[in-house]
Short mmCIF file of C-alpha atoms in Angstrom, two decimals:
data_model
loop_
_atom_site.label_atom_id
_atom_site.label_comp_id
_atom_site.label_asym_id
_atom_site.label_seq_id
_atom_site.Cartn_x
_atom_site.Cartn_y
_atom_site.Cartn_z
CA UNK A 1 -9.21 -4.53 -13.02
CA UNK A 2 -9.47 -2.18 -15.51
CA UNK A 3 -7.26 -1.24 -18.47
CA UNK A 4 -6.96 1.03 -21.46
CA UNK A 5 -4.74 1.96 -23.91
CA UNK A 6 -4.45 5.17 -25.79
CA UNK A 7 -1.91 6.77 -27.94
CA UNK A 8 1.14 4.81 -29.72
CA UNK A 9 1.60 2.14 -27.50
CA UNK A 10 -2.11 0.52 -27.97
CA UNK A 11 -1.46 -1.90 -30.65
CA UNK A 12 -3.84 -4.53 -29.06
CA UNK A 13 -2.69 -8.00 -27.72
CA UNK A 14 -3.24 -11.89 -28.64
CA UNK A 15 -2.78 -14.31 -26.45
CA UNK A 16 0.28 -15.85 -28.50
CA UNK A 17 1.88 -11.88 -27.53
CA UNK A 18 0.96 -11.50 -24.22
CA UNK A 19 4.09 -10.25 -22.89
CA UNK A 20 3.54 -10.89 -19.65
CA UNK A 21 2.96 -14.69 -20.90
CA UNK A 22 5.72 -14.54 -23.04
CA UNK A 23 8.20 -12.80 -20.13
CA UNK A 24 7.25 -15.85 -17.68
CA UNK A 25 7.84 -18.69 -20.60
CA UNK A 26 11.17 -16.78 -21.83
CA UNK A 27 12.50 -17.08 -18.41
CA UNK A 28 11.73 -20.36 -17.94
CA UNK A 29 13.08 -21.21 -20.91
CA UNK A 30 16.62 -20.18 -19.78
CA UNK A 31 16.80 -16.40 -21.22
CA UNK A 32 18.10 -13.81 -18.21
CA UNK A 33 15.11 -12.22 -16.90
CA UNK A 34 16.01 -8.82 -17.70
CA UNK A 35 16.38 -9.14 -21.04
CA UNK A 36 13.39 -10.96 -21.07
CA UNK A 37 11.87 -8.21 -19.14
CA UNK A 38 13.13 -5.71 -21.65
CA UNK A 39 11.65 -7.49 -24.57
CA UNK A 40 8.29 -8.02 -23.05
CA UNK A 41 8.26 -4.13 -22.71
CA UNK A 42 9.04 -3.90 -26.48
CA UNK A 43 5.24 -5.79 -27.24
CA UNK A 44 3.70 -4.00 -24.15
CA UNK A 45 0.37 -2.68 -25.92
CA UNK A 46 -0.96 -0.01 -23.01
CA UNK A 47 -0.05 3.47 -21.79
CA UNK A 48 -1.98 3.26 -18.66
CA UNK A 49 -3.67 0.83 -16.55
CA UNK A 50 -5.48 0.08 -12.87
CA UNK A 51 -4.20 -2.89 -11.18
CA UNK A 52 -4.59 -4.37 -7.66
CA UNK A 53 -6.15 -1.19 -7.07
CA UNK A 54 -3.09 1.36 -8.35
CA UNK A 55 -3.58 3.29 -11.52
CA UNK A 56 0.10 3.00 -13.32
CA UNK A 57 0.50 5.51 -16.66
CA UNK A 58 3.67 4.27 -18.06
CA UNK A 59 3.44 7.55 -21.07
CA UNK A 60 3.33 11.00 -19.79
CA UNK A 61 1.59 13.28 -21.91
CA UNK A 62 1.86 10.76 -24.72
CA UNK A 63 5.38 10.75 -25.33
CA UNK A 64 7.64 10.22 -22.18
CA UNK A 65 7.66 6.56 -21.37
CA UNK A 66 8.62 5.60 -17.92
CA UNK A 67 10.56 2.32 -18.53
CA UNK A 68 11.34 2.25 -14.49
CA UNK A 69 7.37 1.81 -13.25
CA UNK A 70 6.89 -0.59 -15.92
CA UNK A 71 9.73 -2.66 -14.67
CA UNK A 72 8.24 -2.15 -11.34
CA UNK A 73 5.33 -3.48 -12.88
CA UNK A 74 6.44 -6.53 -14.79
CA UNK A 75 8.27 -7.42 -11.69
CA UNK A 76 5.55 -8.22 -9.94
CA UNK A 77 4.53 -10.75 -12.11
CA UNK A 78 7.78 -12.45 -12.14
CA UNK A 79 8.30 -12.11 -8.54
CA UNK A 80 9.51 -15.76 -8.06
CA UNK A 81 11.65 -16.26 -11.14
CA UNK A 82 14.24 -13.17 -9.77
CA UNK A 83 16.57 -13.11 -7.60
CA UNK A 84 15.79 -10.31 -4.68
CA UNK A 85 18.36 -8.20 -5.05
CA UNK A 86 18.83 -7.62 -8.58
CA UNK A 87 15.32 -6.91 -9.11
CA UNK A 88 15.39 -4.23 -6.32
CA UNK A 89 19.14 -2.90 -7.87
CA UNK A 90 17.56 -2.69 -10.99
CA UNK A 91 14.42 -0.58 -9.29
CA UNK A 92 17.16 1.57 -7.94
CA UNK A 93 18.70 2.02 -11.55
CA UNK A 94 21.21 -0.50 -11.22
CA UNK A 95 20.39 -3.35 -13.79
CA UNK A 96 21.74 -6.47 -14.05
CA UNK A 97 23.57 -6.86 -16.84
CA UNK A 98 25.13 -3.64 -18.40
CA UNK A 99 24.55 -2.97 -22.30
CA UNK A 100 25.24 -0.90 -24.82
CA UNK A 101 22.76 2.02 -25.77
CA UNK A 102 22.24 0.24 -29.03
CA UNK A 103 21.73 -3.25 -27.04
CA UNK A 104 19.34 -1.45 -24.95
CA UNK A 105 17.52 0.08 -28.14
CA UNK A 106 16.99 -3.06 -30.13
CA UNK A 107 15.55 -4.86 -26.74
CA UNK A 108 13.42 -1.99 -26.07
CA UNK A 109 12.61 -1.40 -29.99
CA UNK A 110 13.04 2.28 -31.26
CA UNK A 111 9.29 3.77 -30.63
CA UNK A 112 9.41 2.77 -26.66
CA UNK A 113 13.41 3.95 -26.42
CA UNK A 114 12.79 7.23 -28.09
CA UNK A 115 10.02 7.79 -25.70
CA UNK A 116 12.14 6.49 -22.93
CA UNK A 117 14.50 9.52 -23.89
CA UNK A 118 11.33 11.94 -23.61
CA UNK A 119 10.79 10.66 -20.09
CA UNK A 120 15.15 10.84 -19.31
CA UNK A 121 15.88 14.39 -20.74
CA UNK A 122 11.79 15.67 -19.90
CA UNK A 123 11.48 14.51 -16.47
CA UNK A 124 14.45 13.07 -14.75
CA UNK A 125 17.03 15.36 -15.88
CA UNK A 126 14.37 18.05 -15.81
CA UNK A 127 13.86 17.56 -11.34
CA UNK A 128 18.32 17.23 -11.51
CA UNK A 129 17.90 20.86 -12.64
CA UNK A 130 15.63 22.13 -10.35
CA UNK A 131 18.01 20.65 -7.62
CA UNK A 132 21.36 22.14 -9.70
CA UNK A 133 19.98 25.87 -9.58
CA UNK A 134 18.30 25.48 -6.00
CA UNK A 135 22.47 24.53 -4.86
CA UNK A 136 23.83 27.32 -7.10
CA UNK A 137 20.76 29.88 -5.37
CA UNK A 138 21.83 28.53 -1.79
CA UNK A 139 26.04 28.81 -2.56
CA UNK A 140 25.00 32.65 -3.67
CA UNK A 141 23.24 33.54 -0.77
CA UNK A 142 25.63 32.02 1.51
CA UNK A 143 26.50 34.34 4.40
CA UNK A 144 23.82 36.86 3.72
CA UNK A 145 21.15 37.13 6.22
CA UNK A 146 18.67 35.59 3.84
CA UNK A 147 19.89 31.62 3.48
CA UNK A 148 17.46 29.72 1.97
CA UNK A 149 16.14 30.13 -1.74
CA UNK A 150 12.69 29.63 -2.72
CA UNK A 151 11.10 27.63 -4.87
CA UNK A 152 9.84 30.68 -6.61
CA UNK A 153 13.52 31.89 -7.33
CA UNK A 154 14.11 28.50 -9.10
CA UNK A 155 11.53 28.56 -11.25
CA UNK A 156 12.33 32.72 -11.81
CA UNK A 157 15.79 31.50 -12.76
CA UNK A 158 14.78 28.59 -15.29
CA UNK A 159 11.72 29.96 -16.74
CA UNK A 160 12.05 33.53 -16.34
CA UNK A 161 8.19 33.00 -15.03
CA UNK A 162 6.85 32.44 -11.38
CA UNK A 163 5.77 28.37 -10.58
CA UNK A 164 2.46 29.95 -9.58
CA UNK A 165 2.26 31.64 -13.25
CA UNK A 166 3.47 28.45 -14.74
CA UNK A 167 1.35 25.86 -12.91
CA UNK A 168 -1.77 28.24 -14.18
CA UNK A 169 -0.87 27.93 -17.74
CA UNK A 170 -0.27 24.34 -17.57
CA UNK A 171 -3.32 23.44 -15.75
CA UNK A 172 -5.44 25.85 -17.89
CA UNK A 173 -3.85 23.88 -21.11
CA UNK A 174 -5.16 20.17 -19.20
CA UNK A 175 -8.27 21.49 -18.30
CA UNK A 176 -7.66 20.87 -14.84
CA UNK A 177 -9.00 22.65 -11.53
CA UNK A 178 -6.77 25.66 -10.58
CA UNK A 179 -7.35 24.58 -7.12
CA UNK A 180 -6.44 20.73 -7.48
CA UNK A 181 -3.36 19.27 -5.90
CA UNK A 182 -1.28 17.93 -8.43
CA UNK A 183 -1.63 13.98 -8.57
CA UNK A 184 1.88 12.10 -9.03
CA UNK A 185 1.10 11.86 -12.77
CA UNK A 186 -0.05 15.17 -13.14
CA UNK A 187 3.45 16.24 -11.43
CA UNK A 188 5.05 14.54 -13.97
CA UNK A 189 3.09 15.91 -16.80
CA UNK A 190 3.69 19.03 -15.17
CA UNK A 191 7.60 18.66 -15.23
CA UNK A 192 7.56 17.71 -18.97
CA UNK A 193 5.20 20.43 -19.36
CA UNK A 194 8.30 23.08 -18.15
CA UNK A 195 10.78 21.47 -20.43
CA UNK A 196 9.35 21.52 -23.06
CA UNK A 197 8.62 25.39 -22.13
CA UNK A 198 11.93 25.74 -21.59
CA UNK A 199 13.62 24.24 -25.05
CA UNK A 200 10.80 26.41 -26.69
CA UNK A 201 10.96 29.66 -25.07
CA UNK A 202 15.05 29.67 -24.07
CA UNK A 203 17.93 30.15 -26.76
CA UNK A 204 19.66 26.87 -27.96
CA UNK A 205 22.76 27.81 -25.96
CA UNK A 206 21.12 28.45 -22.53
CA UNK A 207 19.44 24.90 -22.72
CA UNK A 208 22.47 23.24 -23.62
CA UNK A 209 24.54 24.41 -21.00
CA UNK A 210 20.98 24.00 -18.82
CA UNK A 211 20.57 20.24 -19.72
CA UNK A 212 24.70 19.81 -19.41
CA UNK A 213 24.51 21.19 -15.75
CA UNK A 214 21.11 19.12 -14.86
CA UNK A 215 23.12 15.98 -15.86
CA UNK A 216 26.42 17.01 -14.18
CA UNK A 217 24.15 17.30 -10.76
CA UNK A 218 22.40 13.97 -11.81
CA UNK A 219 25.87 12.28 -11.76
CA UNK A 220 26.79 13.80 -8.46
CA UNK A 221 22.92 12.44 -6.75
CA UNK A 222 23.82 8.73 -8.60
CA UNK A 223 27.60 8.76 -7.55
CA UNK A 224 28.48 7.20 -11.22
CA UNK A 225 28.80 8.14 -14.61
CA UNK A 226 25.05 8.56 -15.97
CA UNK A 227 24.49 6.23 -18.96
CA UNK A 228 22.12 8.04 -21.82
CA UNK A 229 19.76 5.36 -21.30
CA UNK A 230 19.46 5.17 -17.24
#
């Protein structure tokens, strides 16, 4: 197996701070094992890593943290402490135990939940707004003889730029082969890539009402009230 660690989460790792020793000996212990979970994130020292043969990059672009594969992670190696079905609710977003936001902060410790937020408002709510203006493209266009919207009028609508234009500059900017497929992580880079585009390059007022309409749809694809931390 190989691992590496880059960026702000690399802080390095003793044996008295392994966190995946110290998840496994808080649970036993008698602390709930998703707090326990969320606490062993807090001293998790790497940003990427290869194991059992699957390469998992928990920071995009070195500031959105994906809290969700990491839990996905960790679960693994608690496998037989959990019970089955809240460790696949809590895959599927549902944790639990519910918390507060500032609960959730102090277990996750500020650096990882601020770059949890990166990952939230860059990524995830990002995709719910692709998804919001592809429905609002399709309800225009209903009864006309044309019925189905392209992915190129979503990204025309958003960006005021073509995906083709965009994935270009964003590929040229990460050095990467304009005729690659996009790898899952490079996907996601991508899609923090076009926010950030976005916030830069749109008024304050279009990507409020943007970000208020991506979560409105997020809501709506969850079927419950989204919590700023999901």
């Amino acid at each position: 197996m190989q691992e590496h660690g880059n960026s702000q989460f690399d802080h390095g790792v003793s044996n008295e701070t392994n966190p995946i020793r110290c998840l496994k000996q808080s649970i036993t212990d008698g602390r709930h094992w998703y707090i326990a979970l969320l606490e062993a994130m807090a001293i998790w020292p790497i940003t990427e890593e290869i194991h059992n043969g699957r390469h998992y990059r928990y920071l995009v672009a070195d500031q959105a943290f994906d809290w969700f594969l990491l839990a996905e992670r960790l679960c693994q190696e608690i496998d037989n402490f959990i019970p089955e079905d809240e460790k696949v609710d809590l895959l599927f977003g549902k944790p639990p135990i519910e918390l507060s936001r500032e609960e959730f902060r102090a277990l996750l410790g500020n650096e990882k939940y601020q770059a949890h937020l990166n990952y939230f408002y860059g990524i995830v709510v990002e995709q719910a707004l692709h998804i919001a203006v592809e429905l609002e493209i399709e309800k225009e266009l209903h009864g006309m003889s044309r019925r189905t919207s392209s992915r190129g009028d979503i990204f025309q609508r958003i960006y005021g730029s073509a995906e083709s234009l965009l994935l270009e500059r964003f590929r040229q900017a990460r050095g990467l082969d304009q005729s690659e497929n996009l790898a899952l992580t490079e996907f996601n880079e991508f899609i923090y890539w076009l926010f950030k585009y976005r916030v830069e390059n749109c008024d304050s007022s279009r990507v409020a009402s943007d970000t208020k309409k991506a979560l409105k749809q997020l809501e709506q694809l969850k079927g419950r009230q989204v919590s700023i931390w999901w």
